[in-house]
Amino acid sequence: DVKVTQSSRYLVKRTGEKVFLECVQDMDHENMFWYRQDPGLGLRLIYFSYDVKMKEKGDIPEGYSVSREKKERFSLILESASTNQTSMYLCASSFLGLGEQFFGPGTRLTVL
Amino acid sequence: AQSVSQHNHHVILSEAASLELGCNYSYGGTVNLFWYVQYPGQHLQLLLKYFSGDPLVKGIKGFEAEFIKSKFSFNLRKPSVQWSDTAEYFCAVNEDNDMRFGAGTRLTVKP
C-alpha cells in the first residue's frame, strides 16, 4: 500500500511565525503535491514537484514556498504565517503521468 | 486548464435511497477521471477511476460512475446508500498531468 505521511495532524501557530509542513511518501513517486482544503472550495493546488529540486507553482502559491531535496520528501513552508492561512493542508503523490494521486491524512493548521 | 463542477454541495438521503452525484468538466480532451471520498476524520481515498475503455466504471463499496464524453460528465451512483457512506465526495479530472478537483459534495445519510 502506498503510504503518504505528514508530520503533524494538528498545528497551532502565531501570526508571523515560520511554519514547516513535512510530507513523506514511500512509493518512489515522481510527483508530489501540496493542496489546501477549505469548505466549499474543494482542493486548491499550492505547489507541486515532478522531480527532486524541481517545483512548479499551482493556483495559489502566494505566501508559500516548497522544498524537495529528496525524492520521497516534500516540504511546504509558510515564511510568515497569517490568519488567512488557517486551513487543512493535504499532501499527495503520484507516478508521473498516471494521474491517480495518493493522499496523506492532512495537517489542520490554525494561525492565531 | 480544466475546471470541474459538482452540482450539489450537500445531499441528504435516507438509508437505502439511491444516490447520484453530478460531475462535469469544462471541455473535451484526453482526460482521466476520478472520484475520491473523504470519510469524517480520514484522508482522501480513491473510490474509482476512469482511464479508457468501458465508460461504466465500478469502484469500491458498491459505487459506480459513468463517463459520458459528449456531456463532459462523470456522475457517481450507488443504488442503495448506507449510513456509513456519510462523507464528502470529490470529483477530479486529470489532463496532461494537471489534476483539477471539484468543490466537493457532502453526503449525509440518515439511519
Coordinates of N, CA and C in Angstrom, one line a residue:
Chain A
D1 N 0.8 -1.2 0.0 CA 0.0 0.0 0.0 C 0.9 1.2 0.0
V2 N 0.4 2.2 -0.8 CA 1.1 3.5 -0.8 C 0.9 4.2 0.5
K3 N 2.0 4.7 1.0 CA 1.8 5.5 2.3 C 2.3 6.9 2.1
V4 N 1.5 7.8 2.4 CA 1.9 9.2 2.4 C 1.7 9.7 3.9
T5 N 2.7 10.2 4.5 CA 2.6 10.6 5.9 C 2.9 12.1 6.0
Q6 N 2.3 12.7 6.9 CA 2.5 14.2 7.1 C 2.9 14.3 8.6
S7 N 3.8 15.3 8.8 CA 4.5 15.4 10.1 C 3.5 15.7 11.3
S8 N 2.5 16.4 11.0 CA 1.6 16.7 12.2 C 0.1 16.6 11.7
R9 N -0.8 16.2 12.6 CA -2.2 16.2 12.3 C -2.8 17.6 12.6
Y10 N -2.3 18.2 13.7 CA -2.8 19.5 14.1 C -1.6 20.3 14.5
L11 N -1.8 21.6 14.1 CA -0.7 22.6 14.4 C -1.3 23.9 14.7
V12 N -0.8 24.6 15.8 CA -1.3 25.9 16.1 C -0.1 26.8 16.1
K13 N -0.1 27.9 15.3 CA 1.0 28.8 15.2 C 0.5 30.2 15.4
R14 N 1.4 31.1 15.6 CA 1.1 32.6 15.8 C 1.4 33.3 14.5
T15 N 0.7 34.4 14.3 CA 0.9 35.2 13.1 C 2.4 35.6 13.1
G16 N 3.0 35.5 11.9 CA 4.4 35.9 11.7 C 5.4 34.8 11.9
E17 N 4.9 33.7 12.4 CA 5.9 32.6 12.6 C 6.2 31.9 11.3
K18 N 7.3 31.3 11.2 CA 7.7 30.5 10.1 C 7.2 29.0 10.4
V19 N 6.5 28.4 9.4 CA 5.9 27.1 9.6 C 6.4 26.2 8.6
F20 N 6.8 25.0 9.0 CA 7.2 23.9 8.1 C 6.2 22.7 8.2
L21 N 5.7 22.3 7.0 CA 4.9 21.1 7.0 C 5.7 20.1 6.1
E22 N 5.8 18.9 6.7 CA 6.6 17.9 6.0 C 5.7 16.8 5.5
C23 N 6.1 16.2 4.4 CA 5.4 15.1 3.8 C 6.4 14.1 3.2
V24 N 6.1 12.8 3.5 CA 7.0 11.8 3.1 C 6.1 10.7 2.4
Q25 N 6.6 10.2 1.2 CA 5.9 9.1 0.6 C 6.9 8.0 0.4
D26 N 6.4 6.7 0.4 CA 7.2 5.6 0.4 C 7.1 4.7 -0.9
M27 N 6.6 5.3 -2.0 CA 6.3 4.5 -3.2 C 7.2 5.0 -4.4
D28 N 8.2 5.8 -4.1 CA 9.1 6.2 -5.2 C 8.3 7.0 -6.3
H29 N 7.3 7.7 -5.9 CA 6.6 8.5 -6.9 C 7.4 9.7 -7.3
E30 N 7.3 10.1 -8.6 CA 8.0 11.3 -9.1 C 7.3 12.5 -8.6
N31 N 5.9 12.5 -8.7 CA 5.2 13.7 -8.4 C 4.8 13.9 -7.0
M32 N 4.9 15.1 -6.5 CA 4.3 15.4 -5.1 C 3.6 16.7 -5.2
F33 N 2.6 16.8 -4.3 CA 1.7 18.0 -4.4 C 1.4 18.5 -3.0
W34 N 1.1 19.8 -2.9 CA 0.6 20.4 -1.7 C -0.7 21.1 -2.1
Y35 N -1.8 20.7 -1.4 CA -3.1 21.4 -1.5 C -3.5 22.0 -0.2
R36 N -4.4 23.0 -0.3 CA -5.2 23.4 0.8 C -6.6 23.1 0.6
Q37 N -7.3 22.6 1.6 CA -8.7 22.3 1.5 C -9.5 23.2 2.4
D38 N -10.4 23.9 1.8 CA -11.3 24.8 2.6 C -12.8 24.5 2.2
P39 N -13.7 24.6 3.2 CA -15.1 24.2 2.9 C -15.7 25.0 1.7
G40 N -16.3 24.3 0.8 CA -16.9 24.9 -0.3 C -16.0 25.3 -1.4
L41 N -14.7 25.1 -1.2 CA -13.7 25.4 -2.3 C -13.0 24.2 -2.8
G42 N -13.2 23.1 -2.2 CA -12.5 21.9 -2.6 C -11.0 21.9 -2.3
L43 N -10.3 21.3 -3.2 CA -8.8 21.3 -3.1 C -8.2 22.3 -4.0
R44 N -7.4 23.1 -3.5 CA -6.7 24.1 -4.4 C -5.2 23.8 -4.3
L45 N -4.6 23.7 -5.5 CA -3.1 23.4 -5.6 C -2.3 24.5 -5.2
I46 N -1.3 24.3 -4.3 CA -0.4 25.4 -3.9 C 0.9 25.3 -4.7
Y47 N 1.5 24.1 -4.6 CA 2.7 23.9 -5.4 C 2.8 22.4 -5.7
F48 N 3.5 22.0 -6.7 CA 3.8 20.6 -7.0 C 5.3 20.5 -7.5
S49 N 5.7 19.2 -7.4 CA 7.1 18.9 -7.8 C 7.1 17.6 -8.6
Y50 N 7.8 17.6 -9.7 CA 7.8 16.4 -10.5 C 9.2 15.7 -10.5
D51 N 10.1 16.3 -9.7 CA 11.4 15.7 -9.6 C 12.1 16.4 -8.4
V52 N 13.2 15.8 -8.0 CA 14.0 16.4 -6.9 C 14.5 17.8 -7.4
K53 N 14.4 18.7 -6.4 CA 14.8 20.1 -6.6 C 14.0 20.8 -7.7
M54 N 12.9 20.2 -8.2 CA 12.1 20.9 -9.2 C 10.8 21.3 -8.4
K55 N 10.2 22.4 -8.8 CA 9.0 22.9 -8.2 C 8.2 23.7 -9.2
E56 N 6.9 23.6 -9.1 CA 6.1 24.4 -10.0 C 5.0 25.1 -9.2
K57 N 4.6 26.3 -9.5 CA 3.5 26.9 -8.8 C 2.2 26.4 -9.2
G58 N 1.3 26.2 -8.2 CA 0.0 25.9 -8.5 C -0.9 27.1 -8.7
D59 N -2.1 27.0 -8.2 CA -3.1 28.1 -8.4 C -3.0 29.1 -7.3
I60 N -2.5 28.8 -6.1 CA -2.5 29.7 -5.0 C -1.1 29.7 -4.3
P61 N 0.0 30.0 -5.0 CA 1.3 29.9 -4.3 C 1.7 31.0 -3.4
E62 N 0.9 32.1 -3.4 CA 1.3 33.3 -2.7 C 1.4 33.0 -1.2
G63 N 2.5 33.4 -0.6 CA 2.7 33.2 0.9 C 3.3 31.9 1.2
Y64 N 3.5 31.0 0.2 CA 4.1 29.7 0.4 C 5.4 29.5 -0.4
S65 N 6.2 28.6 0.1 CA 7.3 28.1 -0.7 C 7.4 26.6 -0.4
V66 N 8.2 25.9 -1.2 CA 8.4 24.5 -1.0 C 9.8 24.1 -1.2
S67 N 10.1 22.9 -0.8 CA 11.5 22.4 -0.9 C 11.4 20.9 -1.2
R68 N 12.2 20.4 -2.1 CA 12.2 18.9 -2.4 C 13.7 18.6 -2.6
E69 N 14.3 18.2 -1.5 CA 15.7 17.8 -1.6 C 15.9 16.3 -1.8
K70 N 14.9 15.5 -1.4 CA 15.0 14.1 -1.7 C 13.6 13.7 -2.3
K71 N 13.7 12.6 -3.1 CA 12.5 12.2 -3.9 C 11.3 11.9 -3.0
E72 N 11.6 11.4 -1.8 CA 10.4 11.0 -1.0 C 9.9 12.1 -0.1
R73 N 10.5 13.2 -0.1 CA 10.1 14.2 0.9 C 9.8 15.6 0.2
F74 N 8.7 16.2 0.6 CA 8.3 17.4 0.0 C 7.8 18.3 1.2
S75 N 8.4 19.4 1.3 CA 8.1 20.3 2.4 C 7.4 21.6 2.0
L76 N 6.4 22.0 2.7 CA 5.7 23.2 2.5 C 6.1 24.2 3.6
I77 N 6.4 25.4 3.2 CA 6.9 26.4 4.1 C 6.0 27.7 4.0
L78 N 5.6 28.1 5.2 CA 4.9 29.4 5.3 C 5.9 30.3 5.9
E79 N 6.4 31.3 5.1 CA 7.5 32.1 5.6 C 7.1 33.0 6.7
S80 N 5.9 33.5 6.7 CA 5.4 34.3 7.8 C 3.9 34.1 7.9
A81 N 3.5 33.2 8.7 CA 2.1 32.7 8.8 C 1.1 33.9 9.0
S82 N 0.0 33.8 8.3 CA -1.1 34.8 8.5 C -2.4 34.0 8.8
T83 N -3.3 34.7 9.4 CA -4.6 34.1 9.8 C -5.3 33.5 8.6
N84 N -5.2 34.1 7.4 CA -5.9 33.6 6.3 C -5.2 32.3 5.7
Q85 N -4.2 31.8 6.4 CA -3.6 30.6 6.0 C -4.1 29.4 6.9
T86 N -5.0 29.8 7.8 CA -5.6 28.7 8.6 C -6.4 27.8 7.7
S87 N -6.1 26.5 7.7 CA -6.7 25.6 6.7 C -6.3 24.2 7.0
M88 N -6.8 23.3 6.2 CA -6.4 21.9 6.1 C -5.4 21.8 5.0
Y89 N -4.2 21.3 5.2 CA -3.2 21.1 4.2 C -3.0 19.6 3.9
L90 N -3.1 19.3 2.6 CA -3.0 17.9 2.2 C -1.8 17.8 1.3
C91 N -1.1 16.7 1.5 CA 0.0 16.3 0.6 C -0.5 15.1 -0.2
A92 N 0.0 15.0 -1.4 CA -0.3 13.9 -2.3 C 0.9 13.5 -3.1
S93 N 0.9 12.3 -3.6 CA 1.9 11.9 -4.5 C 1.4 11.0 -5.6
S94 N 2.1 10.9 -6.7 CA 1.6 10.1 -7.8 C 2.8 9.7 -8.7
F95 N 2.7 8.7 -9.5 CA 3.6 8.4 -10.6 C 3.4 9.5 -11.7
L96 N 4.5 9.8 -12.3 CA 4.4 10.7 -13.4 C 3.5 10.3 -14.5
G97 N 2.5 11.1 -14.9 CA 1.6 10.8 -16.0 C 0.4 9.9 -15.7
L98 N 0.4 9.2 -14.6 CA -0.7 8.3 -14.4 C -1.9 8.9 -13.8
G99 N -1.7 10.0 -13.1 CA -2.8 10.8 -12.7 C -3.3 10.5 -11.3
E100 N -3.5 9.2 -10.9 CA -4.0 8.9 -9.6 C -3.1 9.4 -8.5
Q101 N -3.7 10.2 -7.6 CA -2.9 10.7 -6.5 C -3.3 10.0 -5.2
F102 N -2.3 9.8 -4.4 CA -2.5 9.2 -3.1 C -2.2 10.3 -2.0
F103 N -3.1 10.4 -1.1 CA -3.1 11.5 -0.1 C -2.7 11.1 1.3
G104 N -2.1 12.0 1.9 CA -1.8 11.9 3.3 C -3.0 12.3 4.2
P105 N -2.9 12.1 5.5 CA -4.0 12.4 6.4 C -4.3 13.9 6.6
G106 N -3.5 14.8 6.2 CA -3.7 16.2 6.3 C -3.2 16.8 7.6
T107 N -2.9 18.0 7.5 CA -2.5 18.8 8.7 C -3.4 20.0 8.8
R108 N -4.1 20.0 10.0 CA -5.0 21.1 10.2 C -4.2 22.2 10.9
L109 N -4.0 23.3 10.2 CA -3.2 24.4 10.7 C -4.1 25.5 11.1
T110 N -3.9 26.0 12.4 CA -4.6 27.2 12.9 C -3.5 28.2 13.1
V111 N -3.8 29.4 12.6 CA -2.8 30.6 12.8 C -3.6 31.6 13.6
L112 N -3.1 31.9 14.8 CA -3.8 32.8 15.7 C -3.2 34.2 15.6
Chain B
A1 N -6.8 25.3 -18.6 CA -6.9 24.2 -17.7 C -8.4 23.8 -17.5
Q2 N -8.6 22.6 -17.2 CA -10.0 22.1 -16.9 C -10.5 22.8 -15.7
S3 N -11.8 22.9 -15.6 CA -12.5 23.2 -14.3 C -13.5 22.1 -14.1
V4 N -13.8 21.9 -12.9 CA -14.7 20.7 -12.5 C -15.9 21.3 -11.7
S5 N -17.1 20.9 -12.1 CA -18.3 21.4 -11.4 C -19.0 20.2 -10.7
Q6 N -19.2 20.3 -9.5 CA -20.1 19.4 -8.8 C -21.3 20.1 -8.4
H7 N -22.5 19.6 -8.8 CA -23.7 20.4 -8.8 C -24.3 20.5 -7.4
N8 N -24.1 19.5 -6.6 CA -24.7 19.5 -5.3 C -23.7 19.8 -4.2
H9 N -23.9 20.7 -3.4 CA -23.0 21.0 -2.3 C -23.3 20.0 -1.1
H10 N -24.5 19.8 -0.8 CA -24.9 18.9 0.3 C -26.1 18.1 -0.1
V11 N -26.0 16.8 0.0 CA -27.1 15.9 -0.3 C -27.5 15.1 1.0
I12 N -28.7 15.1 1.3 CA -29.2 14.3 2.5 C -30.1 13.2 2.0
L13 N -29.8 12.0 2.4 CA -30.6 10.9 2.0 C -30.9 10.0 3.1
S14 N -32.0 9.2 3.0 CA -32.2 8.1 4.0 C -31.5 6.9 3.5
E15 N -31.2 6.0 4.5 CA -30.6 4.7 4.1 C -31.5 4.0 3.1
A16 N -30.9 3.3 2.2 CA -31.5 2.5 1.1 C -31.9 3.4 -0.1
A17 N -31.8 4.7 0.0 CA -32.1 5.5 -1.1 C -31.0 5.4 -2.1
S18 N -31.4 5.7 -3.4 CA -30.4 5.7 -4.4 C -29.7 7.1 -4.5
L19 N -28.4 7.0 -5.0 CA -27.6 8.2 -5.0 C -27.1 8.5 -6.4
E20 N -27.1 9.7 -6.8 CA -26.4 10.2 -8.0 C -25.8 11.5 -7.7
L21 N -24.5 11.6 -7.8 CA -23.8 12.9 -7.7 C -23.3 13.3 -9.0
G22 N -23.5 14.6 -9.4 CA -23.1 15.1 -10.7 C -21.7 15.6 -10.7
C23 N -21.1 15.4 -11.8 CA -19.7 16.0 -12.0 C -19.6 16.3 -13.5
N24 N -19.2 17.5 -13.8 CA -18.9 17.9 -15.2 C -17.6 18.6 -15.2
Y25 N -16.9 18.4 -16.3 CA -15.7 19.1 -16.6 C -15.9 20.0 -17.8
S26 N -14.9 20.9 -18.0 CA -15.2 22.1 -18.8 C -15.1 21.9 -20.3
Y27 N -14.2 21.0 -20.8 CA -14.1 20.8 -22.3 C -13.5 19.5 -22.6
G28 N -13.7 19.1 -23.8 CA -13.2 17.8 -24.3 C -11.7 17.7 -24.4
G29 N -11.2 16.5 -24.4 CA -9.8 16.3 -24.5 C -9.6 14.9 -23.9
T30 N -8.3 14.5 -23.9 CA -8.0 13.2 -23.3 C -7.8 13.4 -21.8
V31 N -8.8 12.8 -21.1 CA -8.8 13.1 -19.7 C -8.9 11.7 -18.9
N32 N -8.3 11.7 -17.7 CA -8.5 10.7 -16.8 C -9.5 11.2 -15.7
L33 N -10.4 10.4 -15.2 CA -11.4 10.9 -14.3 C -11.4 10.1 -13.0
F34 N -11.7 10.8 -11.9 CA -11.6 10.1 -10.6 C -12.7 10.6 -9.7
W35 N -13.1 9.7 -8.8 CA -13.9 10.1 -7.7 C -13.2 9.7 -6.4
Y36 N -13.0 10.7 -5.5 CA -12.4 10.4 -4.2 C -13.4 10.6 -3.1
V37 N -13.2 9.9 -2.0 CA -14.1 10.1 -0.9 C -13.3 10.4 0.4
Q38 N -13.9 11.2 1.2 CA -13.2 11.6 2.5 C -14.2 11.4 3.6
Y39 N -14.0 10.3 4.3 CA -14.9 10.0 5.5 C -14.5 10.9 6.6
P40 N -15.4 11.2 7.5 CA -15.1 12.1 8.6 C -13.8 11.7 9.4
G41 N -12.9 12.7 9.4 CA -11.6 12.5 10.2 C -10.6 11.6 9.4
Q42 N -10.9 11.2 8.2 CA -10.0 10.4 7.5 C -9.4 11.1 6.2
H43 N -8.4 10.4 5.7 CA -7.8 11.1 4.5 C -8.6 10.7 3.2
L44 N -8.3 11.5 2.2 CA -8.9 11.3 0.9 C -8.5 9.9 0.4
Q45 N -9.5 9.2 -0.1 CA -9.1 7.9 -0.7 C -9.9 7.7 -2.0
L46 N -9.3 6.9 -2.9 CA -9.9 6.8 -4.3 C -11.1 5.8 -4.2
L47 N -12.2 6.3 -4.8 CA -13.4 5.4 -4.9 C -13.3 4.6 -6.2
L48 N -13.0 5.4 -7.3 CA -12.9 4.7 -8.6 C -12.3 5.7 -9.6
K49 N -11.9 5.1 -10.7 CA -11.2 5.9 -11.8 C -11.5 5.4 -13.1
Y50 N -11.4 6.4 -14.1 CA -11.6 6.0 -15.5 C -10.4 6.5 -16.3
F51 N -9.8 5.6 -17.0 CA -8.7 6.0 -17.9 C -9.1 5.8 -19.3
S52 N -9.7 4.6 -19.6 CA -10.1 4.3 -21.0 C -11.0 3.1 -21.0
G53 N -11.6 2.7 -22.1 CA -12.4 1.5 -22.2 C -13.8 1.7 -21.8
D54 N -14.4 0.7 -21.1 CA -15.8 0.7 -20.7 C -16.1 2.0 -20.0
P55 N -17.1 2.8 -20.4 CA -17.4 4.1 -19.7 C -18.1 3.9 -18.4
L56 N -18.6 2.7 -18.1 CA -19.2 2.4 -16.8 C -18.1 1.8 -16.0
V57 N -17.8 2.5 -14.9 CA -16.7 2.1 -14.1 C -17.2 1.7 -12.7
K58 N -16.8 0.5 -12.2 CA -17.2 0.1 -10.9 C -16.0 0.3 -9.9
G59 N -16.4 0.8 -8.7 CA -15.4 1.1 -7.7 C -15.7 0.3 -6.4
I60 N -15.1 0.8 -5.4 CA -15.2 0.1 -4.1 C -16.6 0.4 -3.5
K61 N -17.0 -0.4 -2.5 CA -18.2 -0.2 -1.7 C -19.5 0.0 -2.5
G62 N -19.6 -0.6 -3.7 CA -20.8 -0.6 -4.5 C -21.0 0.6 -5.3
F63 N -20.0 1.5 -5.4 CA -20.1 2.7 -6.2 C -19.8 2.4 -7.6
E64 N -20.4 3.2 -8.5 CA -20.1 3.1 -9.9 C -20.2 4.5 -10.5
A65 N -19.6 4.7 -11.6 CA -19.6 6.0 -12.3 C -19.7 5.8 -13.8
E66 N -20.4 6.7 -14.5 CA -20.5 6.6 -15.9 C -19.9 7.8 -16.6
F67 N -19.0 7.6 -17.5 CA -18.3 8.6 -18.3 C -19.2 8.8 -19.5
I68 N -19.7 10.0 -19.7 CA -20.4 10.4 -21.0 C -19.6 11.5 -21.6
K69 N -18.9 11.1 -22.6 CA -17.9 12.0 -23.3 C -18.6 13.2 -23.9
S70 N -19.8 13.0 -24.5 CA -20.5 14.1 -25.2 C -21.0 15.1 -24.2
K71 N -21.2 14.7 -23.0 CA -21.7 15.6 -22.0 C -20.6 16.1 -21.0
F72 N -19.4 15.7 -21.2 CA -18.3 16.0 -20.3 C -18.6 15.7 -18.9
S73 N -19.3 14.5 -18.7 CA -19.8 14.2 -17.4 C -19.2 12.9 -16.9
F74 N -19.2 12.8 -15.5 CA -18.7 11.6 -14.9 C -19.4 11.5 -13.5
N75 N -20.7 11.1 -13.6 CA -21.6 11.1 -12.5 C -21.4 9.8 -11.6
L76 N -21.4 10.0 -10.3 CA -21.3 8.9 -9.4 C -22.6 8.4 -9.0
R77 N -22.7 7.0 -8.9 CA -24.0 6.4 -8.5 C -23.8 5.3 -7.5
K78 N -24.9 5.1 -6.7 CA -24.9 3.9 -5.8 C -26.4 3.6 -5.7
P79 N -26.8 2.4 -5.9 CA -28.2 2.1 -5.9 C -28.9 2.2 -4.5
S80 N -28.1 1.9 -3.4 CA -28.7 1.9 -2.1 C -27.6 2.3 -1.1
V81 N -27.8 3.5 -0.6 CA -26.7 4.1 0.3 C -26.9 3.5 1.8
Q82 N -25.8 3.6 2.5 CA -25.8 3.2 3.9 C -25.4 4.3 4.7
W83 N -25.7 4.3 6.0 CA -25.2 5.3 6.9 C -23.7 5.6 6.8
S84 N -23.0 4.5 6.6 CA -21.5 4.6 6.6 C -21.0 5.3 5.3
D85 N -21.9 5.6 4.4 CA -21.5 6.4 3.2 C -21.4 7.9 3.5
T86 N -21.8 8.3 4.6 CA -21.8 9.7 5.0 C -20.3 10.1 4.9
A87 N -20.1 11.1 4.0 CA -18.7 11.5 3.7 C -18.8 12.7 2.8
E88 N -17.6 13.2 2.4 CA -17.5 14.2 1.3 C -16.9 13.5 0.1
Y89 N -17.5 13.8 -1.0 CA -17.1 13.2 -2.3 C -16.5 14.3 -3.2
F90 N -15.4 13.9 -3.8 CA -14.7 14.9 -4.7 C -14.5 14.2 -6.1
C91 N -14.9 14.9 -7.1 CA -14.7 14.5 -8.5 C -13.4 15.2 -8.9
A92 N -12.6 14.5 -9.7 CA -11.3 15.1 -10.2 C -11.1 14.7 -11.7
V93 N -10.4 15.6 -12.4 CA -10.1 15.4 -13.8 C -8.6 15.7 -14.0
N94 N -8.0 14.8 -14.6 CA -6.6 14.9 -14.9 C -6.4 15.0 -16.4
E95 N -5.7 16.1 -16.9 CA -5.4 16.2 -18.3 C -3.9 16.7 -18.4
D96 N -3.1 15.9 -19.1 CA -1.7 16.2 -19.2 C -1.0 16.5 -17.9
N97 N -1.3 15.6 -16.9 CA -0.7 15.6 -15.6 C -1.1 16.8 -14.8
D98 N -2.2 17.5 -15.2 CA -2.8 18.6 -14.4 C -4.1 18.1 -13.8
M99 N -4.1 17.9 -12.5 CA -5.3 17.4 -11.9 C -6.1 18.5 -11.3
R100 N -7.4 18.5 -11.5 CA -8.3 19.5 -11.0 C -9.4 18.9 -10.2
F101 N -9.7 19.4 -9.1 CA -10.8 18.9 -8.3 C -12.0 19.8 -8.2
G102 N -13.2 19.1 -8.1 CA -14.4 19.9 -7.8 C -14.4 20.4 -6.4
A103 N -15.4 21.1 -6.1 CA -15.6 21.7 -4.7 C -16.0 20.7 -3.7
G104 N -16.5 19.6 -4.2 CA -16.9 18.5 -3.2 C -18.4 18.5 -3.0
T105 N -19.0 17.4 -2.7 CA -20.4 17.2 -2.3 C -20.4 16.5 -1.0
R106 N -21.0 17.1 0.0 CA -21.2 16.5 1.3 C -22.4 15.6 1.3
L107 N -22.3 14.3 1.6 CA -23.4 13.4 1.6 C -23.7 13.1 3.1
T108 N -24.9 13.3 3.5 CA -25.4 12.8 4.8 C -26.4 11.8 4.6
V109 N -26.2 10.6 5.2 CA -27.2 9.5 5.1 C -27.8 9.3 6.5
K110 N -29.1 9.5 6.6 CA -29.8 9.3 7.8 C -30.2 7.9 8.1
P111 N -29.9 7.4 9.3 CA -30.2 6.0 9.5 C -31.7 5.7 9.6

